PDB file of C-alpha atoms in Angstrom:
ATOM      1  CA  GLU A   1     -29.242  44.036  33.941  1.00  0.00           C
ATOM      2  CA  PRO A   2     -29.070  44.734  30.155  1.00  0.00           C
ATOM      3  CA  GLY A   3     -25.453  44.211  28.483  1.00  0.00           C
ATOM      4  CA  SER A   4     -23.351  46.220  25.943  1.00  0.00           C
ATOM      5  CA  SER A   5     -24.528  47.814  22.701  1.00  0.00           C
ATOM      6  CA  ILE A   6     -21.928  45.713  20.576  1.00  0.00           C
ATOM      7  CA  MET A   7     -23.939  42.549  21.978  1.00  0.00           C
ATOM      8  CA  PRO A   8     -28.011  43.163  21.638  1.00  0.00           C
ATOM      9  CA  GLY A   9     -29.785  40.812  24.113  1.00  0.00           C
ATOM     10  CA  LYS A  10     -26.912  40.052  26.303  1.00  0.00           C
ATOM     11  CA  VAL A  11     -27.457  40.023  30.097  1.00  0.00           C
ATOM     12  CA  ASN A  12     -24.750  40.483  32.426  1.00  0.00           C
ATOM     13  CA  PRO A  13     -24.849  38.572  35.516  1.00  0.00           C
ATOM     14  CA  THR A  14     -23.931  41.278  37.960  1.00  0.00           C
ATOM     15  CA  GLN A  15     -25.733  39.888  41.120  1.00  0.00           C
ATOM     16  CA  PRO A  16     -23.950  36.380  40.704  1.00  0.00           C
ATOM     17  CA  GLU A  17     -20.575  38.436  40.369  1.00  0.00           C
ATOM     18  CA  ALA A  18     -21.492  40.620  43.468  1.00  0.00           C
ATOM     19  CA  LEU A  19     -22.173  37.475  45.343  1.00  0.00           C
ATOM     20  CA  THR A  20     -18.883  35.990  44.372  1.00  0.00           C
ATOM     21  CA  MET A  21     -16.936  38.914  45.247  1.00  0.00           C
ATOM     22  CA  VAL A  22     -18.559  39.047  48.697  1.00  0.00           C
ATOM     23  CA  CYS A  23     -17.469  35.231  49.312  1.00  0.00           C
ATOM     24  CA  ALA A  24     -13.937  36.447  48.001  1.00  0.00           C
ATOM     25  CA  GLN A  25     -14.236  39.308  50.889  1.00  0.00           C
ATOM     26  CA  VAL A  26     -15.542  36.994  53.526  1.00  0.00           C
ATOM     27  CA  ILE A  27     -12.724  34.537  52.640  1.00  0.00           C
ATOM     28  CA  GLY A  28     -10.208  37.121  53.094  1.00  0.00           C
ATOM     29  CA  ASN A  29     -11.382  38.407  56.266  1.00  0.00           C
ATOM     30  CA  ASP A  30     -11.447  34.517  57.371  1.00  0.00           C
ATOM     31  CA  THR A  31      -7.642  34.239  56.783  1.00  0.00           C
ATOM     32  CA  ALA A  32      -7.177  37.331  58.614  1.00  0.00           C
ATOM     33  CA  VAL A  33      -9.196  36.172  61.730  1.00  0.00           C
ATOM     34  CA  SER A  34      -6.993  32.885  61.513  1.00  0.00           C
ATOM     35  CA  ILE A  35      -3.776  34.212  61.635  1.00  0.00           C
ATOM     36  CA  ALA A  36      -5.144  36.539  64.245  1.00  0.00           C
ATOM     37  CA  GLY A  37      -6.219  33.819  66.345  1.00  0.00           C
ATOM     38  CA  ALA A  38      -2.598  31.971  65.785  1.00  0.00           C
ATOM     39  CA  THR A  39      -0.412  34.638  66.743  1.00  0.00           C
ATOM     40  CA  GLY A  40      -2.346  35.948  69.799  1.00  0.00           C
ATOM     41  CA  HIS A  41      -1.415  34.664  73.142  1.00  0.00           C
ATOM     42  CA  PHE A  42      -4.447  33.221  75.177  1.00  0.00           C
ATOM     43  CA  GLU A  43      -6.676  36.100  76.825  1.00  0.00           C
ATOM     44  CA  LEU A  44      -4.053  38.967  76.048  1.00  0.00           C
ATOM     45  CA  ASN A  45      -4.696  38.332  72.438  1.00  0.00           C
ATOM     46  CA  VAL A  46      -3.675  41.849  71.080  1.00  0.00           C
ATOM     47  CA  PHE A  47      -5.512  40.980  67.686  1.00  0.00           C
ATOM     48  CA  LYS A  48      -8.935  40.609  68.890  1.00  0.00           C
ATOM     49  CA  PRO A  49      -9.731  44.178  67.323  1.00  0.00           C
ATOM     50  CA  VAL A  50      -8.851  42.628  64.117  1.00  0.00           C
ATOM     51  CA  ILE A  51     -10.950  39.361  64.779  1.00  0.00           C
ATOM     52  CA  ALA A  52     -13.969  41.128  65.807  1.00  0.00           C
ATOM     53  CA  SER A  53     -13.768  43.468  62.948  1.00  0.00           C
ATOM     54  CA  ASN A  54     -13.675  41.248  60.151  1.00  0.00           C
ATOM     55  CA  VAL A  55     -16.399  38.801  61.790  1.00  0.00           C
ATOM     56  CA  LEU A  56     -18.557  41.708  62.020  1.00  0.00           C
ATOM     57  CA  GLN A  57     -17.952  42.877  58.596  1.00  0.00           C
ATOM     58  CA  SER A  58     -18.598  39.516  57.301  1.00  0.00           C
ATOM     59  CA  ALA A  59     -21.878  38.781  58.912  1.00  0.00           C
ATOM     60  CA  LEU A  60     -23.147  42.248  57.553  1.00  0.00           C
ATOM     61  CA  LEU A  61     -21.720  41.636  53.776  1.00  0.00           C
ATOM     62  CA  ILE A  62     -23.198  38.065  53.659  1.00  0.00           C
ATOM     63  CA  GLY A  63     -26.398  39.320  55.434  1.00  0.00           C
ATOM     64  CA  ASP A  64     -26.526  42.311  52.924  1.00  0.00           C
ATOM     65  CA  ALA A  65     -25.466  40.473  49.827  1.00  0.00           C
ATOM     66  CA  CYS A  66     -28.238  37.503  50.477  1.00  0.00           C
ATOM     67  CA  VAL A  67     -30.879  40.018  50.793  1.00  0.00           C
ATOM     68  CA  SER A  68     -29.685  41.579  47.420  1.00  0.00           C
ATOM     69  CA  PHE A  69     -29.276  38.287  45.533  1.00  0.00           C
ATOM     70  CA  THR A  70     -32.781  37.371  46.642  1.00  0.00           C
ATOM     71  CA  ASP A  71     -34.421  40.603  46.101  1.00  0.00           C
ATOM     72  CA  LYS A  72     -32.820  41.287  42.248  1.00  0.00           C
ATOM     73  CA  CYS A  73     -31.990  37.932  41.012  1.00  0.00           C
ATOM     74  CA  ALA A  74     -33.670  34.981  42.849  1.00  0.00           C
ATOM     75  CA  VAL A  75     -37.506  35.754  43.099  1.00  0.00           C
ATOM     76  CA  GLY A  76     -39.332  34.922  40.307  1.00  0.00           C
ATOM     77  CA  ILE A  77     -37.427  32.058  39.373  1.00  0.00           C
ATOM     78  CA  GLU A  78     -39.568  29.147  38.478  1.00  0.00           C
ATOM     79  CA  PRO A  79     -38.344  25.773  37.546  1.00  0.00           C
ATOM     80  CA  ASN A  80     -38.844  24.661  34.219  1.00  0.00           C
ATOM     81  CA  LEU A  81     -40.006  20.705  35.103  1.00  0.00           C
ATOM     82  CA  PRO A  82     -40.144  19.178  31.479  1.00  0.00           C
ATOM     83  CA  VAL A  83     -36.572  20.404  30.767  1.00  0.00           C
ATOM     84  CA  ILE A  84     -35.319  19.521  33.963  1.00  0.00           C
ATOM     85  CA  THR A  85     -36.719  15.936  33.509  1.00  0.00           C
ATOM     86  CA  GLN A  86     -35.303  15.750  30.233  1.00  0.00           C
ATOM     87  CA  HIS A  87     -31.904  16.428  31.274  1.00  0.00           C
ATOM     88  CA  LEU A  88     -32.272  13.992  34.303  1.00  0.00           C
ATOM     89  CA  GLU A  89     -33.082  11.344  31.962  1.00  0.00           C
ATOM     90  CA  ASN A  90     -30.450  11.950  29.455  1.00  0.00           C
ATOM     91  CA  SER A  91     -27.948  12.331  32.278  1.00  0.00           C
ATOM     92  CA  LEU A  92     -25.163   9.485  32.323  1.00  0.00           C
ATOM     93  CA  MET A  93     -25.551   9.616  36.025  1.00  0.00           C
ATOM     94  CA  LEU A  94     -28.416   6.999  35.777  1.00  0.00           C
ATOM     95  CA  VAL A  95     -25.654   4.560  34.480  1.00  0.00           C
ATOM     96  CA  THR A  96     -23.591   5.085  37.533  1.00  0.00           C
ATOM     97  CA  ALA A  97     -25.746   2.106  39.149  1.00  0.00           C
ATOM     98  CA  LEU A  98     -24.794  -0.120  36.495  1.00  0.00           C
ATOM     99  CA  ASN A  99     -21.450  -0.101  37.601  1.00  0.00           C
ATOM    100  CA  THR A 100     -21.673  -2.735  40.043  1.00  0.00           C
ATOM    101  CA  HIS A 101     -23.479  -5.075  37.548  1.00  0.00           C
ATOM    102  CA  ILE A 102     -20.788  -4.643  34.400  1.00  0.00           C
ATOM    103  CA  GLY A 103     -17.634  -3.534  36.025  1.00  0.00           C
TER     104      GLY A 103
END
């Protein structure tokens, strides 16, 4: 989306940033689930509610974030094949294969 008035033409990467925030929340939920699973005792785990809540919240967050990112960011992106080819041909990655021959 459009950026600030002091930087004309700036585009803020709000969708990738939102996706990153969702990832941070899901990582936090995973940590809570891990602690709850490790702290509970077998079938009597009193932490089951926090486990269920965090797993469900994570699934919903990831699903909604993927739909939003697809609709508002990824749709319409097309590869620029000449530029991709140029970058590939100029990449040092190609000389890695020579390592076994030149050391």
